[in-house]
Amino acid sequence: MAKKFLFVNRKAPYGTIYALESLEVVLISAAFEQEVSLVFMDDGVYELTRGQKTDGIGMKNFSPTYSALGDYEIKNIYIEKESLDARGLTLDDLQHLVWEDEDDDWAEKDSIHLISSKELAAVMDNQEVVITF
Amino acid sequence: MSTLHTINKSPFDRNSLGSCLRVISDSDAILLIEDGIYAATSGTIFSDVVKAAVQSHSVYVLGPDLSARGMKEGGIVEGVNVVDYEGFVDLVAEYDKTNSWL
């Protein structure tokens, strides 16, 4: 039975393993055909910055993997506006993530939704399972 | 759907309590555990935040974690309820889901 899962990402990438571990659990959950949504808030917004280049630190750059989320039917990726604003970032600084709508001639549609804390509260309230990283 | 938010980090070290309070819903509650219990102690720079939180939400703190850290039940912010492990289990059962903030 599919449940509504929400994964809340609050950590910057590379400094700790949380961001990568979260992404792995997200992909596994989606592979088991659960209804998966993601939130990026606090330092988690740094996970989606464009142009990550990790050659110099000897770690795998896992940021390209986020663009595969659409293929796993993950259509709702919420970014908390307050977290983005606090870090001097805008949506243009983040990856542009899309999903393809089978019912609309495979049109590419935005997965990313910029929402306020208040709207995020409603998104979180509406879930059956919330897992925070 | 109601949520029990557990906070296990000191507010002096991490912002998980602040972030939780930013996105909490009306029907939700907060349980302070492990190093999260320091938020419940009175006279800190976070006491006003917790005082405001208890006006709108049920806020609990895990007694054994207070005791382990030498914090007295009498020295916590008014309105915060002390629970034991059985109370912890009751809370988890009472709310639809639990969000464990890291």
Coordinates of C-alpha atoms in Angstrom, one line a residue:
Chain A
M1 CA 0.0 0.0 0.0
A2 CA 1.4 3.4 -1.0
K3 CA 1.8 6.0 1.7
K4 CA 2.6 9.6 1.5
F5 CA 6.2 10.0 2.5
L6 CA 7.9 13.4 3.0
F7 CA 11.6 13.6 3.3
V8 CA 12.9 16.8 4.9
N9 CA 16.4 17.8 4.0
R10 CA 18.1 20.2 6.4
K11 CA 21.8 19.6 5.9
A12 CA 24.4 20.9 3.5
P13 CA 26.1 18.3 1.2
Y14 CA 29.6 16.9 1.8
G15 CA 30.2 18.1 5.4
T16 CA 28.1 15.2 6.7
I17 CA 26.7 12.1 5.1
Y18 CA 23.0 13.0 5.7
A19 CA 22.3 14.6 2.4
L20 CA 23.6 11.6 0.4
E21 CA 21.9 9.1 2.7
S22 CA 18.6 11.0 2.4
L23 CA 18.8 10.9 -1.4
E24 CA 19.4 7.1 -1.3
V25 CA 16.4 6.5 0.9
V26 CA 14.3 8.8 -1.3
L27 CA 15.2 6.7 -4.4
I28 CA 14.5 3.5 -2.6
S29 CA 11.2 4.7 -1.3
A30 CA 10.2 5.9 -4.8
A31 CA 11.3 2.5 -6.3
F32 CA 8.8 0.9 -3.9
E33 CA 6.2 3.1 -5.5
Q34 CA 5.4 5.2 -2.5
E35 CA 4.1 8.8 -2.9
V36 CA 7.3 10.7 -2.2
S37 CA 7.7 14.4 -1.8
L38 CA 10.8 16.3 -0.7
V39 CA 11.5 19.4 1.3
F40 CA 14.7 21.4 1.3
M41 CA 15.0 23.8 4.2
D42 CA 17.7 25.3 6.4
D43 CA 21.2 24.3 5.0
G44 CA 19.4 21.6 3.0
V45 CA 18.8 24.2 0.2
Y46 CA 22.6 24.0 -0.4
E47 CA 22.1 20.5 -1.7
L48 CA 20.5 21.8 -4.9
T49 CA 23.0 24.5 -5.9
R50 CA 24.1 24.4 -9.5
G51 CA 27.7 23.8 -10.5
Q52 CA 28.9 21.6 -7.7
K53 CA 32.4 20.3 -8.5
T54 CA 33.9 17.9 -6.0
D55 CA 37.2 16.9 -7.7
G56 CA 39.2 18.8 -5.1
I57 CA 37.8 17.1 -2.1
G58 CA 37.9 13.5 -3.3
M59 CA 34.2 12.9 -2.8
K60 CA 31.6 11.9 -5.3
N61 CA 29.5 14.8 -6.7
F62 CA 26.0 13.4 -6.2
S63 CA 24.1 16.5 -7.2
P64 CA 23.4 15.3 -10.8
T65 CA 21.3 12.5 -9.2
Y66 CA 18.6 15.0 -8.2
S67 CA 17.7 15.4 -11.9
A68 CA 16.7 11.7 -12.0
L69 CA 13.9 12.3 -9.3
G70 CA 11.4 13.1 -12.1
D71 CA 11.9 9.6 -13.6
Y72 CA 11.0 8.2 -10.2
E73 CA 7.6 10.0 -10.4
I74 CA 8.7 12.5 -7.7
K75 CA 6.8 15.6 -8.8
N76 CA 6.8 17.7 -5.6
I77 CA 10.0 19.2 -4.4
Y78 CA 9.4 22.0 -1.9
I79 CA 11.9 24.7 -1.2
E80 CA 11.3 26.9 1.9
K81 CA 11.6 30.5 0.8
E82 CA 12.7 31.7 4.2
S83 CA 15.8 29.4 4.2
L84 CA 16.6 30.5 0.6
D85 CA 16.3 34.2 1.5
A86 CA 18.4 33.8 4.6
R87 CA 21.3 32.5 2.5
G88 CA 21.1 35.1 -0.2
L89 CA 20.0 32.5 -2.8
T90 CA 17.2 32.5 -5.3
L91 CA 15.7 29.7 -7.3
D92 CA 18.1 30.6 -10.2
D93 CA 20.9 29.4 -8.0
L94 CA 19.3 26.0 -7.7
Q95 CA 19.0 23.1 -10.2
H96 CA 15.9 23.3 -12.4
L97 CA 14.1 20.0 -11.7
V98 CA 11.3 18.7 -13.9
W99 CA 9.1 15.6 -14.4
E100 CA 7.4 14.5 -17.6
D101 CA 3.6 14.3 -17.6
E102 CA 2.5 11.1 -19.4
D103 CA -1.0 12.5 -19.7
D104 CA 0.1 15.7 -21.4
D105 CA 2.2 14.3 -24.2
W106 CA 5.2 14.0 -21.9
A107 CA 5.4 17.7 -21.3
E108 CA 8.1 18.7 -18.9
K109 CA 6.7 20.3 -15.8
D110 CA 8.4 22.0 -12.8
S111 CA 9.0 19.8 -9.8
I112 CA 10.2 22.6 -7.7
H113 CA 7.8 24.7 -5.6
L114 CA 9.0 27.7 -3.7
I115 CA 6.8 28.0 -0.6
S116 CA 6.6 29.9 2.7
S117 CA 7.1 28.3 6.2
K118 CA 3.3 28.6 6.7
E119 CA 2.6 26.7 3.5
L120 CA 5.3 24.2 4.4
A121 CA 3.5 23.5 7.7
A122 CA 0.4 22.5 5.7
V123 CA 2.5 20.2 3.4
M124 CA 4.0 18.5 6.4
D125 CA 0.6 18.1 8.1
N126 CA -0.8 16.4 5.1
Q127 CA 1.8 13.5 5.1
E128 CA 1.5 10.0 6.5
V129 CA 5.2 9.6 7.2
V130 CA 7.8 12.4 7.7
I131 CA 11.5 11.6 7.8
T132 CA 13.9 14.4 8.6
F133 CA 17.6 14.4 7.7
Chain B
M1 CA -3.0 14.7 10.8
S2 CA -1.3 15.5 14.1
T3 CA 2.4 15.2 14.5
L4 CA 4.7 14.6 17.5
H5 CA 7.9 16.5 16.9
T6 CA 10.9 15.1 18.8
I7 CA 13.9 17.4 19.2
N8 CA 17.2 15.8 20.4
K9 CA 19.7 18.6 19.9
S10 CA 20.6 21.5 22.3
P11 CA 19.2 24.8 20.9
F12 CA 22.7 26.3 21.6
D13 CA 24.2 23.9 19.1
R14 CA 21.6 23.4 16.4
N15 CA 18.5 25.2 15.1
S16 CA 16.2 22.2 14.9
L17 CA 13.9 23.6 17.6
G18 CA 13.6 27.0 15.8
S19 CA 13.0 25.3 12.4
C20 CA 10.4 23.0 13.9
L21 CA 8.6 25.9 15.4
R22 CA 8.6 27.7 12.0
V23 CA 6.7 24.8 10.3
I24 CA 4.6 23.3 13.2
S25 CA 0.9 22.9 12.8
D26 CA -1.8 23.8 15.4
S27 CA -2.6 20.2 16.3
D28 CA 1.1 19.2 16.8
A29 CA 3.1 18.7 20.0
I30 CA 6.8 18.9 20.8
L31 CA 8.8 16.4 22.9
L32 CA 12.3 17.5 24.0
I33 CA 14.7 14.5 24.5
E34 CA 18.4 13.9 24.9
D35 CA 20.3 17.2 24.5
G36 CA 17.0 18.8 23.4
I37 CA 16.0 19.0 27.1
Y38 CA 18.3 22.1 27.6
A39 CA 15.7 24.1 25.7
A40 CA 13.2 23.4 28.5
T41 CA 15.4 24.8 31.3
S42 CA 14.5 28.2 32.6
G43 CA 16.7 31.3 32.5
T44 CA 18.2 30.6 29.1
I45 CA 18.2 32.8 26.0
F46 CA 15.6 30.3 24.6
S47 CA 13.3 30.4 27.5
D48 CA 11.0 33.0 25.9
V49 CA 10.8 30.9 22.7
V50 CA 9.7 27.9 24.8
K51 CA 7.3 30.1 26.9
A52 CA 5.6 31.2 23.6
A53 CA 5.5 27.6 22.3
V54 CA 3.6 26.3 25.4
Q55 CA 0.9 28.9 24.8
S56 CA 0.0 27.3 21.4
H57 CA 1.2 23.7 21.7
S58 CA 1.7 21.0 24.2
V59 CA 5.4 20.8 25.0
Y60 CA 6.9 17.8 26.8
V61 CA 10.4 17.0 28.1
L62 CA 11.7 13.5 28.9
G63 CA 12.4 13.3 32.7
P64 CA 15.2 10.7 32.6
D65 CA 17.1 12.9 30.1
L66 CA 16.7 15.9 32.5
S67 CA 18.0 13.8 35.5
A68 CA 20.9 12.3 33.6
R69 CA 22.1 15.9 32.8
G70 CA 21.7 17.2 36.4
M71 CA 18.7 19.3 35.4
K72 CA 15.9 19.6 38.0
E73 CA 12.3 19.2 37.1
G74 CA 11.6 22.4 39.1
G75 CA 14.0 24.4 36.9
I76 CA 12.1 24.1 33.7
V77 CA 10.0 26.6 31.9
E78 CA 6.4 26.8 33.3
G79 CA 3.9 24.9 31.1
V80 CA 6.4 22.3 29.9
N81 CA 5.2 18.8 31.0
V82 CA 7.7 16.2 32.2
V83 CA 7.1 12.7 31.0
D84 CA 8.8 9.3 31.6
Y85 CA 9.5 6.6 29.0
E86 CA 5.9 5.3 29.3
G87 CA 4.7 8.8 28.7
F88 CA 6.9 9.0 25.6
V89 CA 5.3 5.8 24.3
D90 CA 1.8 7.2 25.0
L91 CA 2.6 10.4 23.0
V92 CA 3.9 8.4 20.1
A93 CA 0.6 6.4 20.1
E94 CA -1.5 9.5 20.6
Y95 CA -0.3 11.4 17.5
D96 CA -0.8 10.3 13.9
K97 CA 2.9 10.5 13.1
T98 CA 6.3 11.4 14.6
N99 CA 8.8 13.7 13.0
S100 CA 12.3 13.1 14.5
W101 CA 14.3 16.2 13.9
L102 CA 18.0 15.6 13.6

